[in-house]
Structures are given as C-alpha cells and as structure tokens.
C-alpha cells in the first residue's frame, strides 16, 4: 500500500506543477500591470488557461487525497516536493533558458530543497506509524493553523517583492498542510463509517482552507516567479503536515533520536534551498541594476509586485 501511495502522490505532484505553471501565466497575463484587484480576479475565473490549471491542481489534490488514505501523513505529504524540479524545468523552458545555463546557485537551491525533503521522506517511511485523526487533534490543528496563517498574511502585507511572495506562498502552504490532515481524517471515516454518518466538520474545514489558501496562492503568483511559489509550497506544506502528524497524531512516537535528528537536519536544508532560490532566482538577479545617476547598488525601484494586489506604489 505504501508503494501505491508514493506513486499516487508523485502523480499528484506532477499535476500541481503543471497547474502552478498555467495559473501563474494566466495571472500575469490577466493583470497586465494593473494589479490583482477584484476586477482582475473576476476575469481569472473565466480565463481558460487559469481554469485548466485549476483542473490540474484539482486532479493532483484528488490523487494526493487517495495517497493519504493508504499511508501515514508523514510519508505521503513530503513527496509533493517533486513538483519543484518539474516547475523549474517548465519555467526555464517557457523562458527559453537551457537547464545547463542556469546559475549554479539556482541549481544548488533546487537540489537542496528537493533532496532535503526526499531524505526526510526516506527517514519517515521507515519509522512513521499510521494513527487515527481524533476530534481533539483536529480542533487543535485548526487553532494553530488559523493563527499561523493570519500571522504570515500580516507579514506579507508589510513586505515587498520576493519576500512578500514567500510569505503569501507560506500562508497557502500552511493552509494546505492542514487540508492534508483533514483529508486523512475523512479518508479514515470512509473506511469505517456510513456516508450519512460522516462528520461534516472536516469537510467544512477543507473547503475554508482551500479557499483561503487559493486566495493567498494567487497573490503569491502575482508577487514572484512560479518556481519560488512552488518551492515554498513543496517545502513548507509537508513540514506543516508532518509537524501536525508528529505533534498531534503521534506518528513518530517510535522514531529514534538519531532518526529525528536526521529529519530536522533535512528540514533545515530544504528551507535553506527555498531562501537560496528566492535570492538567486533569475527574476531577482535581473532587478539588481545600478542606478544611472547616484551609482547606488540598491535593488531597482518598486515594481508591479510591490503591493498585495500587484499594483505599483
């Protein structure tokens, strides 16, 4: 069952990568320098490319949910990191950049983020145990996630450019990590409870978290490149889900101290990869231009991503 779960999660990651690439392109085409206001958002829901991207993301979510019903949360969730190298390849191809021409720091960032989470999965697969998702755990997770998403959202409003992109994507990733926990709760009910007796609260939580996460995701697309958004999602999302699985569900009660230490190191390496990608991404480097008069080495002035709605200040 674990092998099948890994396969389904990998296919889901591919769907997420394709959906992210298409939705990012649709957002920027629709914005056209006018910001991501309500008018632009209303146009997005009628954009064929954005809708196809939504369908790809939905398909990836369904495959991921099926995987969650077959294996522990701490094993399935990190596999989504495969979306990162896929998105980088799609983005470089769309920009006409060959992989061998990428900055070595960018390649290091992708390898660090992907490899860190991959090793985390390897360690978790041999030690994690499947546990039920109790009602008390769901309530505690809701409180923790709501607080974290609110805090990250406020930070996103107070920052600029790529840092803002990271915070918006992080808020989405936290919400989606919570969704995975609730999906596992629903999957467990489907195997033991009649459809009419299923607790509707996890379904409500999934719906709210998906809407909030989706809104944050679109603003992440408007504030930075798609591979940076996906990097945040594929690293922070599994770390949140695994943290909930370990802290609230007790999936790692049998994990040794050495294994736990290795997992922490892998998580740190993955996070370093995300921030390195933010710093050395080609889009960031292009904005590092010298001022023609003062000779300042500061970053170029405000861009269309300086506000949450994408409008310039």
PDB file of C-alpha atoms in Angstrom:
ATOM      1  CA  UNK A   1       0.000   0.000   0.000  1.00  0.00           C
ATOM      2  CA  UNK A   2       2.839   2.398   0.792  1.00  0.00           C
ATOM      3  CA  UNK A   3       4.350   1.951  -2.686  1.00  0.00           C
ATOM      4  CA  UNK A   4       0.998   2.717  -4.331  1.00  0.00           C
ATOM      5  CA  UNK A   5       0.589   5.759  -2.094  1.00  0.00           C
ATOM      6  CA  UNK A   6       4.021   7.048  -3.150  1.00  0.00           C
ATOM      7  CA  UNK A   7       3.113   6.593  -6.842  1.00  0.00           C
ATOM      8  CA  UNK A   8      -0.210   8.425  -6.459  1.00  0.00           C
ATOM      9  CA  UNK A   9       1.453  11.258  -4.530  1.00  0.00           C
ATOM     10  CA  UNK A  10       4.134  11.588  -7.237  1.00  0.00           C
ATOM     11  CA  UNK A  11       1.487  11.848  -9.969  1.00  0.00           C
ATOM     12  CA  UNK A  12      -0.332  14.401  -7.828  1.00  0.00           C
ATOM     13  CA  UNK A  13       2.879  16.445  -7.588  1.00  0.00           C
ATOM     14  CA  UNK A  14       3.132  16.466 -11.387  1.00  0.00           C
ATOM     15  CA  UNK A  15      -0.417  17.794 -11.625  1.00  0.00           C
ATOM     16  CA  UNK A  16       0.417  20.510  -9.100  1.00  0.00           C
ATOM     17  CA  UNK A  17       3.478  21.596 -11.096  1.00  0.00           C
ATOM     18  CA  UNK A  18       1.526  21.870 -14.357  1.00  0.00           C
ATOM     19  CA  UNK A  19      -1.334  23.689 -12.620  1.00  0.00           C
ATOM     20  CA  UNK A  20       1.035  26.165 -10.961  1.00  0.00           C
ATOM     21  CA  UNK A  21       2.776  26.987 -14.244  1.00  0.00           C
ATOM     22  CA  UNK A  22      -0.514  27.583 -16.087  1.00  0.00           C
ATOM     23  CA  UNK A  23      -2.152  29.608 -13.324  1.00  0.00           C
ATOM     24  CA  UNK A  24       0.931  31.785 -12.859  1.00  0.00           C
ATOM     25  CA  UNK A  25       0.961  32.615 -16.582  1.00  0.00           C
ATOM     26  CA  UNK A  26      -2.772  33.330 -16.540  1.00  0.00           C
ATOM     27  CA  UNK A  27      -2.472  35.640 -13.525  1.00  0.00           C
ATOM     28  CA  UNK A  28       0.259  37.744 -15.102  1.00  0.00           C
ATOM     29  CA  UNK A  29      -1.454  37.862 -18.494  1.00  0.00           C
ATOM     30  CA  UNK A  30      -4.688  39.000 -16.879  1.00  0.00           C
ATOM     31  CA  UNK A  31      -3.025  41.532 -14.577  1.00  0.00           C
ATOM     32  CA  UNK A  32      -1.231  43.261 -17.471  1.00  0.00           C
ATOM     33  CA  UNK A  33       0.375  45.672 -14.994  1.00  0.00           C
ATOM     34  CA  UNK A  34      -2.934  46.615 -13.371  1.00  0.00           C
ATOM     35  CA  UNK A  35      -2.582  44.644 -10.149  1.00  0.00           C
ATOM     36  CA  UNK A  36      -4.570  41.709  -8.783  1.00  0.00           C
ATOM     37  CA  UNK A  37      -7.714  43.563  -7.748  1.00  0.00           C
ATOM     38  CA  UNK A  38     -11.248  42.215  -7.608  1.00  0.00           C
ATOM     39  CA  UNK A  39     -11.853  43.082 -11.248  1.00  0.00           C
ATOM     40  CA  UNK A  40      -8.834  41.080 -12.363  1.00  0.00           C
ATOM     41  CA  UNK A  41      -9.794  38.187 -10.090  1.00  0.00           C
ATOM     42  CA  UNK A  42     -13.248  38.083 -11.673  1.00  0.00           C
ATOM     43  CA  UNK A  43     -11.588  37.822 -15.091  1.00  0.00           C
ATOM     44  CA  UNK A  44      -9.375  34.980 -13.906  1.00  0.00           C
ATOM     45  CA  UNK A  45     -12.294  32.639 -13.268  1.00  0.00           C
ATOM     46  CA  UNK A  46     -13.187  32.998 -16.964  1.00  0.00           C
ATOM     47  CA  UNK A  47      -9.642  32.540 -18.256  1.00  0.00           C
ATOM     48  CA  UNK A  48      -9.317  29.110 -19.984  1.00  0.00           C
ATOM     49  CA  UNK A  49      -5.642  28.752 -19.043  1.00  0.00           C
ATOM     50  CA  UNK A  50      -6.374  29.513 -15.395  1.00  0.00           C
ATOM     51  CA  UNK A  51      -9.273  27.031 -15.392  1.00  0.00           C
ATOM     52  CA  UNK A  52      -7.120  24.297 -16.937  1.00  0.00           C
ATOM     53  CA  UNK A  53      -4.535  24.989 -14.278  1.00  0.00           C
ATOM     54  CA  UNK A  54      -7.247  24.724 -11.637  1.00  0.00           C
ATOM     55  CA  UNK A  55      -8.302  21.362 -13.083  1.00  0.00           C
ATOM     56  CA  UNK A  56      -4.684  20.145 -12.957  1.00  0.00           C
ATOM     57  CA  UNK A  57      -4.382  21.267  -9.340  1.00  0.00           C
ATOM     58  CA  UNK A  58      -7.695  19.591  -8.534  1.00  0.00           C
ATOM     59  CA  UNK A  59      -6.565  16.333 -10.124  1.00  0.00           C
ATOM     60  CA  UNK A  60      -3.334  16.489  -8.168  1.00  0.00           C
ATOM     61  CA  UNK A  61      -5.291  17.081  -4.959  1.00  0.00           C
ATOM     62  CA  UNK A  62      -7.524  14.059  -5.608  1.00  0.00           C
ATOM     63  CA  UNK A  63      -4.527  11.781  -6.229  1.00  0.00           C
ATOM     64  CA  UNK A  64      -2.865  13.157  -3.106  1.00  0.00           C
ATOM     65  CA  UNK A  65      -6.007  12.506  -1.066  1.00  0.00           C
ATOM     66  CA  UNK A  66      -6.097   8.897  -2.268  1.00  0.00           C
ATOM     67  CA  UNK A  67      -2.460   8.501  -1.245  1.00  0.00           C
ATOM     68  CA  UNK A  68      -3.243   9.872   2.211  1.00  0.00           C
ATOM     69  CA  UNK A  69      -5.788   7.107   2.674  1.00  0.00           C
ATOM     70  CA  UNK A  70      -3.136   4.466   2.031  1.00  0.00           C
ATOM     71  CA  UNK A  71      -0.102   5.637   4.042  1.00  0.00           C
ATOM     72  CA  UNK A  72       0.841   7.819   7.030  1.00  0.00           C
ATOM     73  CA  UNK A  73       0.706  11.603   6.610  1.00  0.00           C
ATOM     74  CA  UNK A  74       4.427  11.984   7.318  1.00  0.00           C
ATOM     75  CA  UNK A  75       5.259   9.644   4.410  1.00  0.00           C
ATOM     76  CA  UNK A  76       2.873  10.912   1.729  1.00  0.00           C
ATOM     77  CA  UNK A  77       2.983  14.665   2.240  1.00  0.00           C
ATOM     78  CA  UNK A  78       6.681  15.368   1.542  1.00  0.00           C
ATOM     79  CA  UNK A  79       6.511  13.617  -1.852  1.00  0.00           C
ATOM     80  CA  UNK A  80       4.912  16.775  -3.208  1.00  0.00           C
ATOM     81  CA  UNK A  81       8.434  18.237  -3.387  1.00  0.00           C
ATOM     82  CA  UNK A  82       8.726  16.589  -6.804  1.00  0.00           C
ATOM     83  CA  UNK A  83       6.635  19.489  -8.092  1.00  0.00           C
ATOM     84  CA  UNK A  84       9.601  21.837  -7.537  1.00  0.00           C
ATOM     85  CA  UNK A  85      12.112  20.489 -10.103  1.00  0.00           C
ATOM     86  CA  UNK A  86       9.222  19.939 -12.529  1.00  0.00           C
ATOM     87  CA  UNK A  87       8.132  23.563 -12.206  1.00  0.00           C
ATOM     88  CA  UNK A  88      11.698  24.857 -12.585  1.00  0.00           C
ATOM     89  CA  UNK A  89      12.070  22.859 -15.810  1.00  0.00           C
ATOM     90  CA  UNK A  90       8.735  24.116 -17.146  1.00  0.00           C
ATOM     91  CA  UNK A  91       9.562  27.709 -16.247  1.00  0.00           C
ATOM     92  CA  UNK A  92      13.046  27.681 -17.788  1.00  0.00           C
ATOM     93  CA  UNK A  93      11.677  26.109 -20.962  1.00  0.00           C
ATOM     94  CA  UNK A  94       8.960  28.763 -21.185  1.00  0.00           C
ATOM     95  CA  UNK A  95      11.603  31.498 -20.810  1.00  0.00           C
ATOM     96  CA  UNK A  96      13.877  29.893 -23.407  1.00  0.00           C
ATOM     97  CA  UNK A  97      16.620  29.138 -20.851  1.00  0.00           C
ATOM     98  CA  UNK A  98      18.521  25.868 -21.035  1.00  0.00           C
ATOM     99  CA  UNK A  99      18.994  23.971 -17.788  1.00  0.00           C
ATOM    100  CA  UNK A 100      22.778  23.918 -18.219  1.00  0.00           C
ATOM    101  CA  UNK A 101      22.725  27.729 -18.479  1.00  0.00           C
ATOM    102  CA  UNK A 102      21.052  28.197 -15.100  1.00  0.00           C
ATOM    103  CA  UNK A 103      23.005  29.856 -12.313  1.00  0.00           C
ATOM    104  CA  UNK A 104      24.770  27.195 -10.219  1.00  0.00           C
ATOM    105  CA  UNK A 105      23.270  28.744  -7.097  1.00  0.00           C
ATOM    106  CA  UNK A 106      19.768  28.165  -8.519  1.00  0.00           C
ATOM    107  CA  UNK A 107      20.590  24.521  -9.220  1.00  0.00           C
ATOM    108  CA  UNK A 108      22.014  24.174  -5.709  1.00  0.00           C
ATOM    109  CA  UNK A 109      18.819  25.678  -4.276  1.00  0.00           C
ATOM    110  CA  UNK A 110      16.597  23.235  -6.176  1.00  0.00           C
ATOM    111  CA  UNK A 111      18.772  20.264  -5.227  1.00  0.00           C
ATOM    112  CA  UNK A 112      18.853  21.346  -1.560  1.00  0.00           C
ATOM    113  CA  UNK A 113      15.075  21.804  -1.352  1.00  0.00           C
ATOM    114  CA  UNK A 114      14.272  18.625  -3.270  1.00  0.00           C
ATOM    115  CA  UNK A 115      16.971  16.469  -1.700  1.00  0.00           C
ATOM    116  CA  UNK A 116      16.250  17.671   1.826  1.00  0.00           C
ATOM    117  CA  UNK A 117      12.592  16.708   1.631  1.00  0.00           C
ATOM    118  CA  UNK A 118      13.361  13.472  -0.263  1.00  0.00           C
ATOM    119  CA  UNK A 119      15.689  12.341   2.521  1.00  0.00           C
ATOM    120  CA  UNK A 120      13.055  13.373   5.047  1.00  0.00           C
ATOM    121  CA  UNK A 121      10.579  11.039   3.303  1.00  0.00           C
ATOM    122  CA  UNK A 122      13.141   8.223   3.275  1.00  0.00           C
ATOM    123  CA  UNK A 123      13.681   8.535   7.012  1.00  0.00           C
ATOM    124  CA  UNK A 124       9.971   8.915   7.778  1.00  0.00           C
ATOM    125  CA  UNK A 125       8.913   5.946   5.622  1.00  0.00           C
ATOM    126  CA  UNK A 126      10.875   3.528   7.765  1.00  0.00           C
ATOM    127  CA  UNK A 127       9.672   4.792  11.121  1.00  0.00           C
ATOM    128  CA  UNK A 128       6.291   6.533  10.855  1.00  0.00           C
ATOM    129  CA  UNK A 129       3.188   4.704  12.074  1.00  0.00           C
ATOM    130  CA  UNK A 130      -0.376   5.303  10.901  1.00  0.00           C
ATOM    131  CA  UNK A 131      -2.623   6.727  13.636  1.00  0.00           C
ATOM    132  CA  UNK A 132      -6.277   7.876  13.750  1.00  0.00           C
ATOM    133  CA  UNK A 133      -7.126  11.582  13.459  1.00  0.00           C
ATOM    134  CA  UNK A 134      -9.128  12.315  16.615  1.00  0.00           C
ATOM    135  CA  UNK A 135     -11.547  15.221  17.013  1.00  0.00           C
ATOM    136  CA  UNK A 136      -9.367  16.909  19.638  1.00  0.00           C
ATOM    137  CA  UNK A 137      -6.405  16.821  17.269  1.00  0.00           C
ATOM    138  CA  UNK A 138      -8.486  18.400  14.506  1.00  0.00           C
ATOM    139  CA  UNK A 139      -9.599  21.230  16.795  1.00  0.00           C
ATOM    140  CA  UNK A 140      -6.065  21.938  17.992  1.00  0.00           C
ATOM    141  CA  UNK A 141      -4.781  21.870  14.420  1.00  0.00           C
ATOM    142  CA  UNK A 142      -7.479  24.362  13.374  1.00  0.00           C
ATOM    143  CA  UNK A 143      -6.459  26.805  16.092  1.00  0.00           C
ATOM    144  CA  UNK A 144      -2.740  26.521  15.352  1.00  0.00           C
ATOM    145  CA  UNK A 145      -3.150  26.849  11.594  1.00  0.00           C
ATOM    146  CA  UNK A 146      -5.573  29.785  11.780  1.00  0.00           C
ATOM    147  CA  UNK A 147      -3.120  31.696  13.978  1.00  0.00           C
ATOM    148  CA  UNK A 148      -0.167  30.896  11.736  1.00  0.00           C
ATOM    149  CA  UNK A 149      -1.965  31.833   8.504  1.00  0.00           C
ATOM    150  CA  UNK A 150      -3.123  35.147   9.989  1.00  0.00           C
ATOM    151  CA  UNK A 151       0.399  35.987  11.193  1.00  0.00           C
ATOM    152  CA  UNK A 152       2.008  35.138   7.848  1.00  0.00           C
ATOM    153  CA  UNK A 153      -0.675  37.084   5.976  1.00  0.00           C
ATOM    154  CA  UNK A 154       0.049  40.207   8.019  1.00  0.00           C
ATOM    155  CA  UNK A 155       3.786  39.834   7.344  1.00  0.00           C
ATOM    156  CA  UNK A 156       3.067  39.510   3.620  1.00  0.00           C
ATOM    157  CA  UNK A 157       1.167  42.800   3.686  1.00  0.00           C
ATOM    158  CA  UNK A 158       4.140  44.528   5.327  1.00  0.00           C
ATOM    159  CA  UNK A 159       6.877  43.252   2.994  1.00  0.00           C
ATOM    160  CA  UNK A 160       7.807  43.609  -0.668  1.00  0.00           C
ATOM    161  CA  UNK A 161       8.729  41.672  -3.803  1.00  0.00           C
ATOM    162  CA  UNK A 162      10.192  38.166  -3.338  1.00  0.00           C
ATOM    163  CA  UNK A 163       9.878  38.238   0.455  1.00  0.00           C
ATOM    164  CA  UNK A 164       6.189  39.028   0.026  1.00  0.00           C
ATOM    165  CA  UNK A 165       5.903  36.155  -2.434  1.00  0.00           C
ATOM    166  CA  UNK A 166       7.430  33.797   0.130  1.00  0.00           C
ATOM    167  CA  UNK A 167       5.035  34.908   2.867  1.00  0.00           C
ATOM    168  CA  UNK A 168       1.943  34.606   0.653  1.00  0.00           C
ATOM    169  CA  UNK A 169       3.051  31.162  -0.544  1.00  0.00           C
ATOM    170  CA  UNK A 170       3.900  30.155   3.031  1.00  0.00           C
ATOM    171  CA  UNK A 171       0.388  31.074   4.175  1.00  0.00           C
ATOM    172  CA  UNK A 172      -1.052  28.944   1.387  1.00  0.00           C
ATOM    173  CA  UNK A 173       1.296  26.076   2.276  1.00  0.00           C
ATOM    174  CA  UNK A 174       0.243  26.166   5.937  1.00  0.00           C
ATOM    175  CA  UNK A 175      -3.420  26.037   4.937  1.00  0.00           C
ATOM    176  CA  UNK A 176      -2.789  23.160   2.518  1.00  0.00           C
ATOM    177  CA  UNK A 177      -0.825  21.213   5.134  1.00  0.00           C
ATOM    178  CA  UNK A 178      -3.891  21.486   7.367  1.00  0.00           C
ATOM    179  CA  UNK A 179      -6.051  20.266   4.475  1.00  0.00           C
ATOM    180  CA  UNK A 180      -3.948  17.111   4.248  1.00  0.00           C
ATOM    181  CA  UNK A 181      -4.583  16.312   7.898  1.00  0.00           C
ATOM    182  CA  UNK A 182      -8.342  16.740   7.411  1.00  0.00           C
ATOM    183  CA  UNK A 183      -8.261  14.683   4.199  1.00  0.00           C
ATOM    184  CA  UNK A 184      -6.712  11.833   6.136  1.00  0.00           C
ATOM    185  CA  UNK A 185      -9.459  12.185   8.752  1.00  0.00           C
ATOM    186  CA  UNK A 186     -12.146  11.960   6.041  1.00  0.00           C
ATOM    187  CA  UNK A 187     -10.389   9.027   4.348  1.00  0.00           C
ATOM    188  CA  UNK A 188     -10.344   7.137   7.641  1.00  0.00           C
ATOM    189  CA  UNK A 189     -14.079   7.730   8.092  1.00  0.00           C
ATOM    190  CA  UNK A 190     -14.843   6.458   4.595  1.00  0.00           C
ATOM    191  CA  UNK A 191     -13.380   3.104   5.506  1.00  0.00           C
ATOM    192  CA  UNK A 192     -15.262   2.673   8.774  1.00  0.00           C
ATOM    193  CA  UNK A 193     -18.386   4.893   8.676  1.00  0.00           C
ATOM    194  CA  UNK A 194     -21.523   5.080   6.535  1.00  0.00           C
ATOM    195  CA  UNK A 195     -21.674   8.099   4.221  1.00  0.00           C
ATOM    196  CA  UNK A 196     -24.636   9.616   6.092  1.00  0.00           C
ATOM    197  CA  UNK A 197     -22.780   9.365   9.401  1.00  0.00           C
ATOM    198  CA  UNK A 198     -19.559  11.070   8.293  1.00  0.00           C
ATOM    199  CA  UNK A 199     -18.622  14.095  10.400  1.00  0.00           C
ATOM    200  CA  UNK A 200     -19.106  17.173   8.146  1.00  0.00           C
ATOM    201  CA  UNK A 201     -16.748  19.438  10.120  1.00  0.00           C
ATOM    202  CA  UNK A 202     -13.545  18.175   8.429  1.00  0.00           C
ATOM    203  CA  UNK A 203     -15.198  18.760   5.038  1.00  0.00           C
ATOM    204  CA  UNK A 204     -16.074  22.310   6.084  1.00  0.00           C
ATOM    205  CA  UNK A 205     -12.520  22.877   7.278  1.00  0.00           C
ATOM    206  CA  UNK A 206     -11.163  21.596   3.961  1.00  0.00           C
ATOM    207  CA  UNK A 207     -13.422  23.953   1.997  1.00  0.00           C
ATOM    208  CA  UNK A 208     -12.466  27.026   4.043  1.00  0.00           C
ATOM    209  CA  UNK A 209      -8.749  26.219   3.992  1.00  0.00           C
ATOM    210  CA  UNK A 210      -8.805  25.628   0.223  1.00  0.00           C
ATOM    211  CA  UNK A 211     -10.496  28.979  -0.422  1.00  0.00           C
ATOM    212  CA  UNK A 212      -8.137  30.903   1.873  1.00  0.00           C
ATOM    213  CA  UNK A 213      -5.096  29.034   0.566  1.00  0.00           C
ATOM    214  CA  UNK A 214      -6.165  29.576  -3.040  1.00  0.00           C
ATOM    215  CA  UNK A 215      -6.546  33.327  -2.473  1.00  0.00           C
ATOM    216  CA  UNK A 216      -3.076  33.521  -0.921  1.00  0.00           C
ATOM    217  CA  UNK A 217      -1.684  31.411  -3.762  1.00  0.00           C
ATOM    218  CA  UNK A 218      -2.893  33.822  -6.452  1.00  0.00           C
ATOM    219  CA  UNK A 219      -1.242  36.734  -4.636  1.00  0.00           C
ATOM    220  CA  UNK A 220       1.924  34.653  -4.399  1.00  0.00           C
ATOM    221  CA  UNK A 221       1.826  34.203  -8.184  1.00  0.00           C
ATOM    222  CA  UNK A 222       1.355  37.963  -8.583  1.00  0.00           C
ATOM    223  CA  UNK A 223       4.384  38.697  -6.371  1.00  0.00           C
ATOM    224  CA  UNK A 224       7.033  36.333  -7.726  1.00  0.00           C
ATOM    225  CA  UNK A 225       8.001  33.527 -10.131  1.00  0.00           C
ATOM    226  CA  UNK A 226       6.085  30.209 -10.137  1.00  0.00           C
ATOM    227  CA  UNK A 227       9.048  28.055  -9.111  1.00  0.00           C
ATOM    228  CA  UNK A 228       9.573  30.166  -5.981  1.00  0.00           C
ATOM    229  CA  UNK A 229       5.893  29.757  -5.076  1.00  0.00           C
ATOM    230  CA  UNK A 230       6.061  26.013  -5.682  1.00  0.00           C
ATOM    231  CA  UNK A 231       9.296  25.803  -3.675  1.00  0.00           C
ATOM    232  CA  UNK A 232       7.528  27.313  -0.664  1.00  0.00           C
ATOM    233  CA  UNK A 233       4.534  25.037  -1.114  1.00  0.00           C
ATOM    234  CA  UNK A 234       6.516  21.839  -1.550  1.00  0.00           C
ATOM    235  CA  UNK A 235       8.736  22.504   1.465  1.00  0.00           C
ATOM    236  CA  UNK A 236       6.502  24.293   3.976  1.00  0.00           C
ATOM    237  CA  UNK A 237       3.355  22.296   3.207  1.00  0.00           C
ATOM    238  CA  UNK A 238       4.908  18.895   4.071  1.00  0.00           C
ATOM    239  CA  UNK A 239       6.750  20.307   7.072  1.00  0.00           C
ATOM    240  CA  UNK A 240       3.460  21.624   8.459  1.00  0.00           C
ATOM    241  CA  UNK A 241       1.636  18.370   7.713  1.00  0.00           C
ATOM    242  CA  UNK A 242       4.428  16.261   9.170  1.00  0.00           C
ATOM    243  CA  UNK A 243       4.608  18.539  12.208  1.00  0.00           C
ATOM    244  CA  UNK A 244       0.886  18.057  12.777  1.00  0.00           C
ATOM    245  CA  UNK A 245       1.238  14.331  12.226  1.00  0.00           C
ATOM    246  CA  UNK A 246       4.074  14.071  14.722  1.00  0.00           C
ATOM    247  CA  UNK A 247       2.902  16.586  17.296  1.00  0.00           C
ATOM    248  CA  UNK A 248      -0.837  15.891  17.297  1.00  0.00           C
ATOM    249  CA  UNK A 249      -1.262  12.383  15.865  1.00  0.00           C
ATOM    250  CA  UNK A 250       1.804  10.724  17.392  1.00  0.00           C
ATOM    251  CA  UNK A 251       3.011   9.266  14.091  1.00  0.00           C
ATOM    252  CA  UNK A 252       6.627   9.488  15.257  1.00  0.00           C
ATOM    253  CA  UNK A 253       6.287   8.049  18.755  1.00  0.00           C
ATOM    254  CA  UNK A 254       8.506   5.130  17.770  1.00  0.00           C
ATOM    255  CA  UNK A 255      11.132   7.235  15.963  1.00  0.00           C
ATOM    256  CA  UNK A 256      14.645   7.058  17.417  1.00  0.00           C
ATOM    257  CA  UNK A 257      16.607  10.143  18.470  1.00  0.00           C
ATOM    258  CA  UNK A 258      19.053   9.703  15.583  1.00  0.00           C
ATOM    259  CA  UNK A 259      16.256   9.499  13.020  1.00  0.00           C
ATOM    260  CA  UNK A 260      14.546  12.555  14.461  1.00  0.00           C
ATOM    261  CA  UNK A 261      17.828  14.482  14.327  1.00  0.00           C
ATOM    262  CA  UNK A 262      18.302  13.477  10.702  1.00  0.00           C
ATOM    263  CA  UNK A 263      14.791  14.654   9.856  1.00  0.00           C
ATOM    264  CA  UNK A 264      15.430  18.033  11.486  1.00  0.00           C
ATOM    265  CA  UNK A 265      18.662  18.448   9.512  1.00  0.00           C
ATOM    266  CA  UNK A 266      16.859  17.552   6.266  1.00  0.00           C
ATOM    267  CA  UNK A 267      14.115  20.091   7.017  1.00  0.00           C
ATOM    268  CA  UNK A 268      16.708  22.831   7.627  1.00  0.00           C
ATOM    269  CA  UNK A 269      18.498  22.006   4.363  1.00  0.00           C
ATOM    270  CA  UNK A 270      15.197  22.178   2.463  1.00  0.00           C
ATOM    271  CA  UNK A 271      14.352  25.582   3.953  1.00  0.00           C
ATOM    272  CA  UNK A 272      17.819  26.902   3.063  1.00  0.00           C
ATOM    273  CA  UNK A 273      17.156  25.782  -0.504  1.00  0.00           C
ATOM    274  CA  UNK A 274      13.938  27.802  -0.668  1.00  0.00           C
ATOM    275  CA  UNK A 275      15.553  31.024   0.547  1.00  0.00           C
ATOM    276  CA  UNK A 276      18.543  30.473  -1.762  1.00  0.00           C
ATOM    277  CA  UNK A 277      16.144  30.107  -4.684  1.00  0.00           C
ATOM    278  CA  UNK A 278      14.496  33.395  -3.696  1.00  0.00           C
ATOM    279  CA  UNK A 279      17.871  35.159  -3.626  1.00  0.00           C
ATOM    280  CA  UNK A 280      19.465  33.736  -6.778  1.00  0.00           C
ATOM    281  CA  UNK A 281      16.411  33.266  -8.992  1.00  0.00           C
ATOM    282  CA  UNK A 282      16.960  34.868 -12.449  1.00  0.00           C
ATOM    283  CA  UNK A 283      13.991  37.191 -11.921  1.00  0.00           C
ATOM    284  CA  UNK A 284      15.647  38.542  -8.771  1.00  0.00           C
ATOM    285  CA  UNK A 285      19.047  38.975 -10.405  1.00  0.00           C
ATOM    286  CA  UNK A 286      17.558  40.937 -13.304  1.00  0.00           C
ATOM    287  CA  UNK A 287      16.297  43.558 -10.865  1.00  0.00           C
ATOM    288  CA  UNK A 288      19.756  44.153  -9.390  1.00  0.00           C
ATOM    289  CA  UNK A 289      20.725  47.081 -11.635  1.00  0.00           C
ATOM    290  CA  UNK A 290      22.901  50.070 -10.755  1.00  0.00           C
ATOM    291  CA  UNK A 291      21.276  53.492 -10.554  1.00  0.00           C
ATOM    292  CA  UNK A 292      22.410  55.638 -13.537  1.00  0.00           C
ATOM    293  CA  UNK A 293      22.909  58.865 -11.534  1.00  0.00           C
ATOM    294  CA  UNK A 294      23.820  58.078  -7.946  1.00  0.00           C
ATOM    295  CA  UNK A 295      25.667  54.845  -8.641  1.00  0.00           C
ATOM    296  CA  UNK A 296      23.735  53.117  -5.842  1.00  0.00           C
ATOM    297  CA  UNK A 297      23.886  49.336  -5.802  1.00  0.00           C
ATOM    298  CA  UNK A 298      20.411  49.003  -4.301  1.00  0.00           C
ATOM    299  CA  UNK A 299      17.735  46.973  -5.967  1.00  0.00           C
ATOM    300  CA  UNK A 300      15.744  48.604  -8.742  1.00  0.00           C
ATOM    301  CA  UNK A 301      12.770  50.676  -7.711  1.00  0.00           C
ATOM    302  CA  UNK A 302       9.256  49.462  -6.991  1.00  0.00           C
ATOM    303  CA  UNK A 303       7.776  47.021  -9.451  1.00  0.00           C
ATOM    304  CA  UNK A 304       4.297  45.776 -10.175  1.00  0.00           C
ATOM    305  CA  UNK A 305       4.657  43.342  -7.297  1.00  0.00           C
ATOM    306  CA  UNK A 306       5.237  45.871  -4.546  1.00  0.00           C
ATOM    307  CA  UNK A 307       1.690  45.646  -3.222  1.00  0.00           C
ATOM    308  CA  UNK A 308      -0.505  42.666  -2.331  1.00  0.00           C
ATOM    309  CA  UNK A 309      -2.716  43.397  -5.340  1.00  0.00           C
ATOM    310  CA  UNK A 310       0.320  43.668  -7.611  1.00  0.00           C
ATOM    311  CA  UNK A 311      -0.095  47.415  -8.231  1.00  0.00           C
ATOM    312  CA  UNK A 312       2.847  49.790  -8.063  1.00  0.00           C
ATOM    313  CA  UNK A 313       3.210  52.319  -5.287  1.00  0.00           C
TER     314      UNK A 313
END
